[in-house]
Amino acid sequence: MHEFTPAVEQTVRELARLSVARLASDVPLGGAATQERLESAAGETITAAGLGGARAIELWTEVLAPACLTVDHPRYLSFIPGAPAKLASAFDMLVGVSNVYGGSWLEGAGAAFAENQALRWIADLAGLPEGAGGTFVQGGTLGNLSALVAARETARRQRSGAPGRWAVCVSDEAHSSVTHALRVVMDADVVLVPGDERGRMTGGALRAVVDGLPPERRAGVFAVVATAGSTNLGTVDDLAGIAEVARENGWWLHVDGAYGGAGLAAGTVRHLYDGVQWADSFIVDPHKWLFGPFDSCALLYRDPALARAAHTQHAAYLEPVAACGGQNPSDHALQLTRRSRGLPFWFSLAVHGSDAYRDAVERTLATARAGAELIRRSDHLDLLVEPDLTVLTFARRGWGADDYARWSDGLLASRQAFVTPTGHRGRACTRLAVVNPATTPDDLRLVLDSMR
Ligand SMILES: *Cc1c(COP(=O)(O)O)cnc(C)c1O
């Protein structure tokens, strides 16, 4: 297994050929599969003698890969898709083969240096101070959790006497990972703040909810989570207003830009993010709208020392890592061993330059605006929320949940598009999320016309 034998070399060459072909071609949308179908097509793949490279590759290309959806297909418009830049995906191969240890400066200084420069680009877009920093983690879920853990540790150390219950203010459009982190992982309370008519949390609504809390509950609030690009509606909260309330109360401000943070790069929407510069922590997923492969979330702190105080693990065998002097990526989140998840994004950003990123984000915004206009002008659809970014939430007049389910299944079964139903304020509806510069207004038109 560890010798580079002719058989191994042949398999490596075939994997490289397939990878290049994958990057060079338009891959079909793919489809779902049942366990039974895969069992009968693939059989038992783990055997005492091994299948050999050729057979294992054949299984992947003929059976397994076609049973995975092509997330970067231009008409994969569900959830939040991903559309990696070619060179980001390609560099990911080299990162994998190099097996860089990305957790510590001692072992991975070069990788951490590059990741930090990519983080600095994001910090500058957000207007965070010179000392800001952080790391890349697996995804927004872990980014949100790591930030909130750092926030609570900070509150614990700053406040004398723990409150009865710790609590965080969260809007009702906040991502499920935020309430999950608080309730299930951290055992903290959620103070829900209702959104405005477009689902945005405003400073005014936050103040009203907090003013109405009994003093002992209010004393437990240590943070507020604002969303910069909500997943279901793509709207950006009133960050400046929320930041003001956070400052007045001495709370940590966490801004969840897992999806929408990428819009910071686009001049046409940059004003929506005013106030993000006051964030104590901020996340954005390169694997969503910044053209990186799975899985990667940039996690930034205004004062990374607060994150290290919360997250650095201490053990005798780790002392040489601590003594090395550089900043360890792992000390900023819930992780120890880590893949250098920011490197594919860094490589593409370094090769193409930040202007190319700005242009690619603007292109998706223009496509989404064209799609919104198609919906407004149609006679069978209602745009439910005026979009801020690239998520379009809309309803087909006269349709109930069953109609959406049938239509969505049909689109996927015919390999035309992947669009799933959702709900907004009790009304069944659907949404299109555009993060792929290869998606065109005609792709959106095809989907909209299929709802006639
Ligand atoms: C997708 C998303 C998350 C979760 O990120 P993962 O990378 O899927 O863990 C969190 N917040 C928002 C706003 C998101 O869109």
Coordinates of C-alpha atoms in Angstrom, one line a residue, residues 166-443:
W166 CA -27.1 32.3 29.7
A167 CA -29.0 33.6 26.7
V168 CA -28.4 34.9 23.1
C169 CA -30.7 37.1 21.0
V170 CA -31.4 35.5 17.7
S171 CA -33.8 36.5 14.9
D172 CA -36.4 34.0 13.7
E173 CA -34.7 33.9 10.3
A174 CA -31.4 32.9 11.8
H175 CA -29.9 29.6 10.6
S176 CA -30.9 26.4 12.4
S177 CA -27.2 25.9 13.3
V178 CA -27.3 28.9 15.6
T179 CA -30.3 27.7 17.7
H180 CA -28.9 24.2 17.6
A181 CA -25.5 25.4 19.0
L182 CA -27.2 27.4 21.8
R183 CA -29.9 24.9 22.9
V184 CA -28.3 21.5 22.3
V185 CA -24.6 22.0 22.5
M186 CA -24.3 25.0 24.9
D187 CA -27.5 24.6 26.9
A188 CA -28.1 28.4 26.6
D189 CA -31.4 30.1 26.1
V190 CA -32.6 31.7 22.8
V191 CA -34.3 35.0 22.9
L192 CA -36.2 35.2 19.7
V193 CA -36.5 38.5 17.9
P194 CA -39.2 38.7 15.2
G195 CA -38.1 39.9 11.8
D196 CA -39.6 42.8 9.9
E197 CA -41.8 42.3 6.8
R198 CA -38.8 41.0 4.9
G199 CA -37.5 38.8 7.7
R200 CA -34.8 41.1 8.8
M201 CA -33.9 41.7 12.4
T202 CA -33.7 45.4 13.1
G203 CA -32.0 47.3 16.0
G204 CA -35.5 48.6 17.0
A205 CA -37.1 45.1 17.2
L206 CA -34.1 43.9 19.2
R207 CA -34.3 46.7 21.6
A208 CA -38.1 46.2 22.1
V209 CA -37.7 42.5 22.8
V210 CA -34.8 43.1 25.3
D211 CA -36.6 45.9 27.0
G212 CA -39.5 43.5 27.6
L213 CA -37.4 40.9 29.3
P214 CA -37.5 40.4 33.1
P215 CA -34.3 41.7 34.7
E216 CA -32.9 38.2 35.6
R217 CA -33.4 37.0 32.1
R218 CA -31.9 40.1 30.6
A219 CA -28.8 39.7 32.8
G220 CA -28.1 36.4 31.2
V221 CA -27.8 37.8 27.6
F222 CA -24.2 37.7 26.5
A223 CA -24.5 38.0 22.7
V224 CA -26.6 38.8 19.7
V225 CA -26.4 36.9 16.4
A226 CA -27.1 38.9 13.3
T227 CA -27.5 37.3 9.9
A228 CA -25.9 38.8 6.8
G229 CA -27.8 36.9 4.1
S230 CA -30.4 34.6 5.6
T231 CA -30.6 31.2 4.1
N232 CA -34.2 31.0 3.3
L233 CA -34.7 34.6 2.1
G234 CA -31.3 36.0 1.4
T235 CA -31.9 39.2 3.3
V236 CA -29.4 41.1 5.4
D237 CA -30.2 42.2 9.0
D238 CA -29.9 45.8 10.1
L239 CA -26.3 45.2 11.2
A240 CA -25.6 48.9 12.2
G241 CA -28.8 49.1 14.4
I242 CA -28.1 45.7 16.0
A243 CA -24.4 46.7 16.6
E244 CA -25.6 49.8 18.5
V245 CA -27.8 47.8 20.8
A246 CA -25.0 45.3 21.4
R247 CA -22.6 48.0 22.2
E248 CA -25.1 49.7 24.7
N249 CA -25.5 46.4 26.5
G250 CA -21.9 45.2 26.4
W251 CA -22.9 42.1 24.3
W252 CA -20.8 40.2 21.8
L253 CA -21.9 40.7 18.2
H254 CA -21.7 37.7 16.0
V255 CA -22.5 38.1 12.3
D256 CA -23.4 34.9 10.5
G257 CA -22.5 35.5 6.8
A258 CA -22.1 31.8 6.0
Y259 CA -23.9 32.4 2.7
G260 CA -24.2 36.1 2.3
G261 CA -20.9 37.3 3.6
A262 CA -19.5 36.9 0.1
G263 CA -21.6 39.9 -1.0
L264 CA -19.1 42.1 0.8
A265 CA -17.0 41.8 -2.3
A266 CA -19.7 43.3 -4.5
G267 CA -19.9 47.1 -4.7
T268 CA -23.6 47.0 -5.7
V269 CA -24.7 45.5 -2.4
R270 CA -21.8 46.5 -0.1
H271 CA -24.0 49.2 1.7
L272 CA -26.3 46.4 3.0
Y273 CA -23.5 45.3 5.3
D274 CA -22.9 48.6 7.0
G275 CA -22.3 47.8 10.7
V276 CA -20.4 44.5 10.1
Q277 CA -17.2 46.3 11.0
W278 CA -18.4 46.2 14.6
A279 CA -18.7 42.5 14.7
D280 CA -16.8 40.6 17.5
S281 CA -16.9 37.6 15.3
F282 CA -17.9 37.0 11.7
I283 CA -18.2 33.9 9.5
V284 CA -18.4 33.3 5.7
D285 CA -18.3 29.9 4.0
P286 CA -16.0 29.8 0.9
H287 CA -17.9 26.6 0.0
K288 CA -21.0 28.6 -0.6
W289 CA -20.6 31.8 -2.5
L290 CA -16.8 32.3 -2.5
F291 CA -16.2 29.5 -5.0
G292 CA -14.3 27.1 -2.8
P293 CA -14.8 23.3 -2.6
F294 CA -16.4 21.6 0.4
D295 CA -15.8 22.1 3.2
S296 CA -14.7 25.4 4.4
C297 CA -15.8 28.3 6.7
A298 CA -13.8 31.4 7.4
L299 CA -14.1 32.3 11.1
L300 CA -12.8 35.7 12.1
Y301 CA -12.6 37.4 15.5
R302 CA -12.1 41.1 16.2
D303 CA -9.8 40.0 19.0
P304 CA -8.5 36.5 18.4
A305 CA -6.9 36.4 21.9
L306 CA -10.4 36.0 23.2
A307 CA -10.9 33.0 21.0
R308 CA -7.6 31.5 22.0
A309 CA -8.5 31.9 25.7
A310 CA -11.7 29.8 25.0
H311 CA -10.4 27.2 22.6
T312 CA -6.7 26.4 23.2
Q313 CA -6.4 22.9 24.4
H314 CA -3.8 22.2 27.1
A315 CA -1.9 18.9 27.5
A316 CA 1.6 17.9 28.3
Y317 CA 2.2 16.4 24.8
L318 CA 1.0 19.7 23.2
E319 CA 3.5 21.9 25.0
P320 CA 6.0 22.0 22.1
V321 CA 3.2 23.3 20.0
A322 CA 2.4 26.1 22.5
A323 CA 6.1 26.9 22.9
C324 CA 6.7 27.4 19.2
G325 CA 5.4 31.0 19.3
G326 CA 3.3 31.3 16.1
Q327 CA -0.5 31.4 16.3
N328 CA -2.0 28.0 16.0
P329 CA -5.1 27.8 13.7
S330 CA -6.6 25.1 16.0
D331 CA -6.6 27.5 19.0
H332 CA -9.5 29.6 17.5
A333 CA -12.2 26.9 17.2
L334 CA -13.5 23.6 18.4
Q335 CA -10.9 21.5 16.7
L336 CA -7.3 20.1 17.1
T337 CA -6.2 18.1 14.0
R338 CA -7.4 20.0 11.0
R339 CA -7.1 20.0 7.3
S340 CA -5.9 23.4 5.9
R341 CA -9.4 24.0 4.6
G342 CA -8.7 27.6 3.6
L343 CA -5.9 26.6 1.1
P344 CA -8.0 25.8 -2.0
F345 CA -9.8 29.2 -1.6
W346 CA -6.4 30.9 -1.0
F347 CA -4.8 29.4 -4.1
S348 CA -7.6 30.5 -6.4
L349 CA -7.8 34.0 -4.8
A350 CA -4.0 34.3 -5.2
V351 CA -4.0 33.1 -8.8
H352 CA -7.0 35.1 -10.1
G353 CA -6.9 38.1 -7.8
S354 CA -9.7 39.7 -5.8
D355 CA -11.1 41.6 -8.8
A356 CA -12.1 38.3 -10.3
Y357 CA -13.9 37.4 -7.1
R358 CA -15.7 40.7 -7.1
D359 CA -16.8 40.2 -10.7
A360 CA -18.0 36.6 -10.2
V361 CA -20.1 37.6 -7.2
E362 CA -21.6 40.5 -9.2
R363 CA -22.4 38.2 -12.0
T364 CA -24.5 36.0 -9.7
L365 CA -26.2 39.0 -8.3
A366 CA -27.1 40.2 -11.8
T367 CA -28.5 36.7 -12.7
A368 CA -30.6 36.8 -9.5
R369 CA -31.9 40.3 -10.3
A370 CA -32.9 39.1 -13.8
G371 CA -34.7 36.1 -12.2
A372 CA -36.5 38.4 -9.8
E373 CA -37.7 40.5 -12.7
L374 CA -39.0 37.4 -14.6
I375 CA -41.0 36.5 -11.5
R376 CA -42.4 40.0 -11.1
R377 CA -43.5 40.1 -14.7
S378 CA -45.0 36.6 -14.8
D379 CA -48.7 36.0 -14.4
H380 CA -48.4 32.8 -12.4
L381 CA -45.8 33.6 -9.7
D382 CA -45.6 35.9 -6.7
L383 CA -42.3 37.1 -5.4
L384 CA -42.8 36.8 -1.6
V385 CA -39.8 38.9 -0.5
E386 CA -37.8 41.6 -2.3
P387 CA -34.4 40.0 -2.4
D388 CA -31.3 41.6 -1.1
L389 CA -28.9 39.1 -2.5
T390 CA -29.2 36.0 -4.7
V391 CA -32.0 34.0 -3.0
L392 CA -35.4 34.3 -4.7
T393 CA -38.4 33.1 -2.6
F394 CA -41.6 32.9 -4.5
A395 CA -44.9 31.1 -4.8
R396 CA -46.9 29.6 -7.7
R397 CA -50.5 31.0 -7.5
G398 CA -52.9 28.3 -6.5
W399 CA -50.3 25.7 -5.5
G400 CA -50.2 23.8 -2.2
A401 CA -47.4 21.8 -0.6
D402 CA -48.2 18.7 -2.6
D403 CA -48.0 20.6 -5.9
Y404 CA -44.5 21.8 -5.1
A405 CA -43.4 18.4 -4.0
R406 CA -44.6 16.8 -7.2
W407 CA -43.1 19.5 -9.4
S408 CA -39.8 19.4 -7.6
D409 CA -39.5 15.6 -7.8
G410 CA -40.4 15.8 -11.5
L411 CA -37.7 18.4 -12.3
L412 CA -35.0 16.2 -10.6
A413 CA -36.3 12.9 -12.1
S414 CA -36.1 14.5 -15.6
R415 CA -32.6 15.7 -14.7
Q416 CA -33.5 19.3 -15.5
A417 CA -33.0 21.1 -12.3
F418 CA -32.8 20.6 -8.5
V419 CA -35.2 23.0 -6.8
T420 CA -36.8 22.1 -3.5
P421 CA -40.0 23.4 -1.7
T422 CA -39.9 25.6 1.4
G423 CA -42.3 27.7 3.4
H424 CA -42.6 31.3 4.3
R425 CA -45.0 32.6 6.9
G426 CA -47.2 29.6 6.6
R427 CA -47.4 29.7 2.8
A428 CA -45.9 26.8 0.8
C429 CA -43.4 28.2 -1.7
T430 CA -40.1 27.5 -3.3
R431 CA -36.8 29.3 -3.7
L432 CA -33.9 29.6 -6.1
A433 CA -30.4 30.2 -4.7
V434 CA -27.8 31.4 -7.2
V435 CA -24.2 31.3 -6.3
N436 CA -22.9 29.8 -9.6
P437 CA -21.5 32.3 -12.1
A438 CA -22.4 29.7 -14.8
T439 CA -26.1 30.0 -14.0
T440 CA -27.8 32.2 -16.5
P441 CA -31.2 34.0 -16.6
D442 CA -32.2 31.3 -19.1
D443 CA -31.6 28.6 -16.5

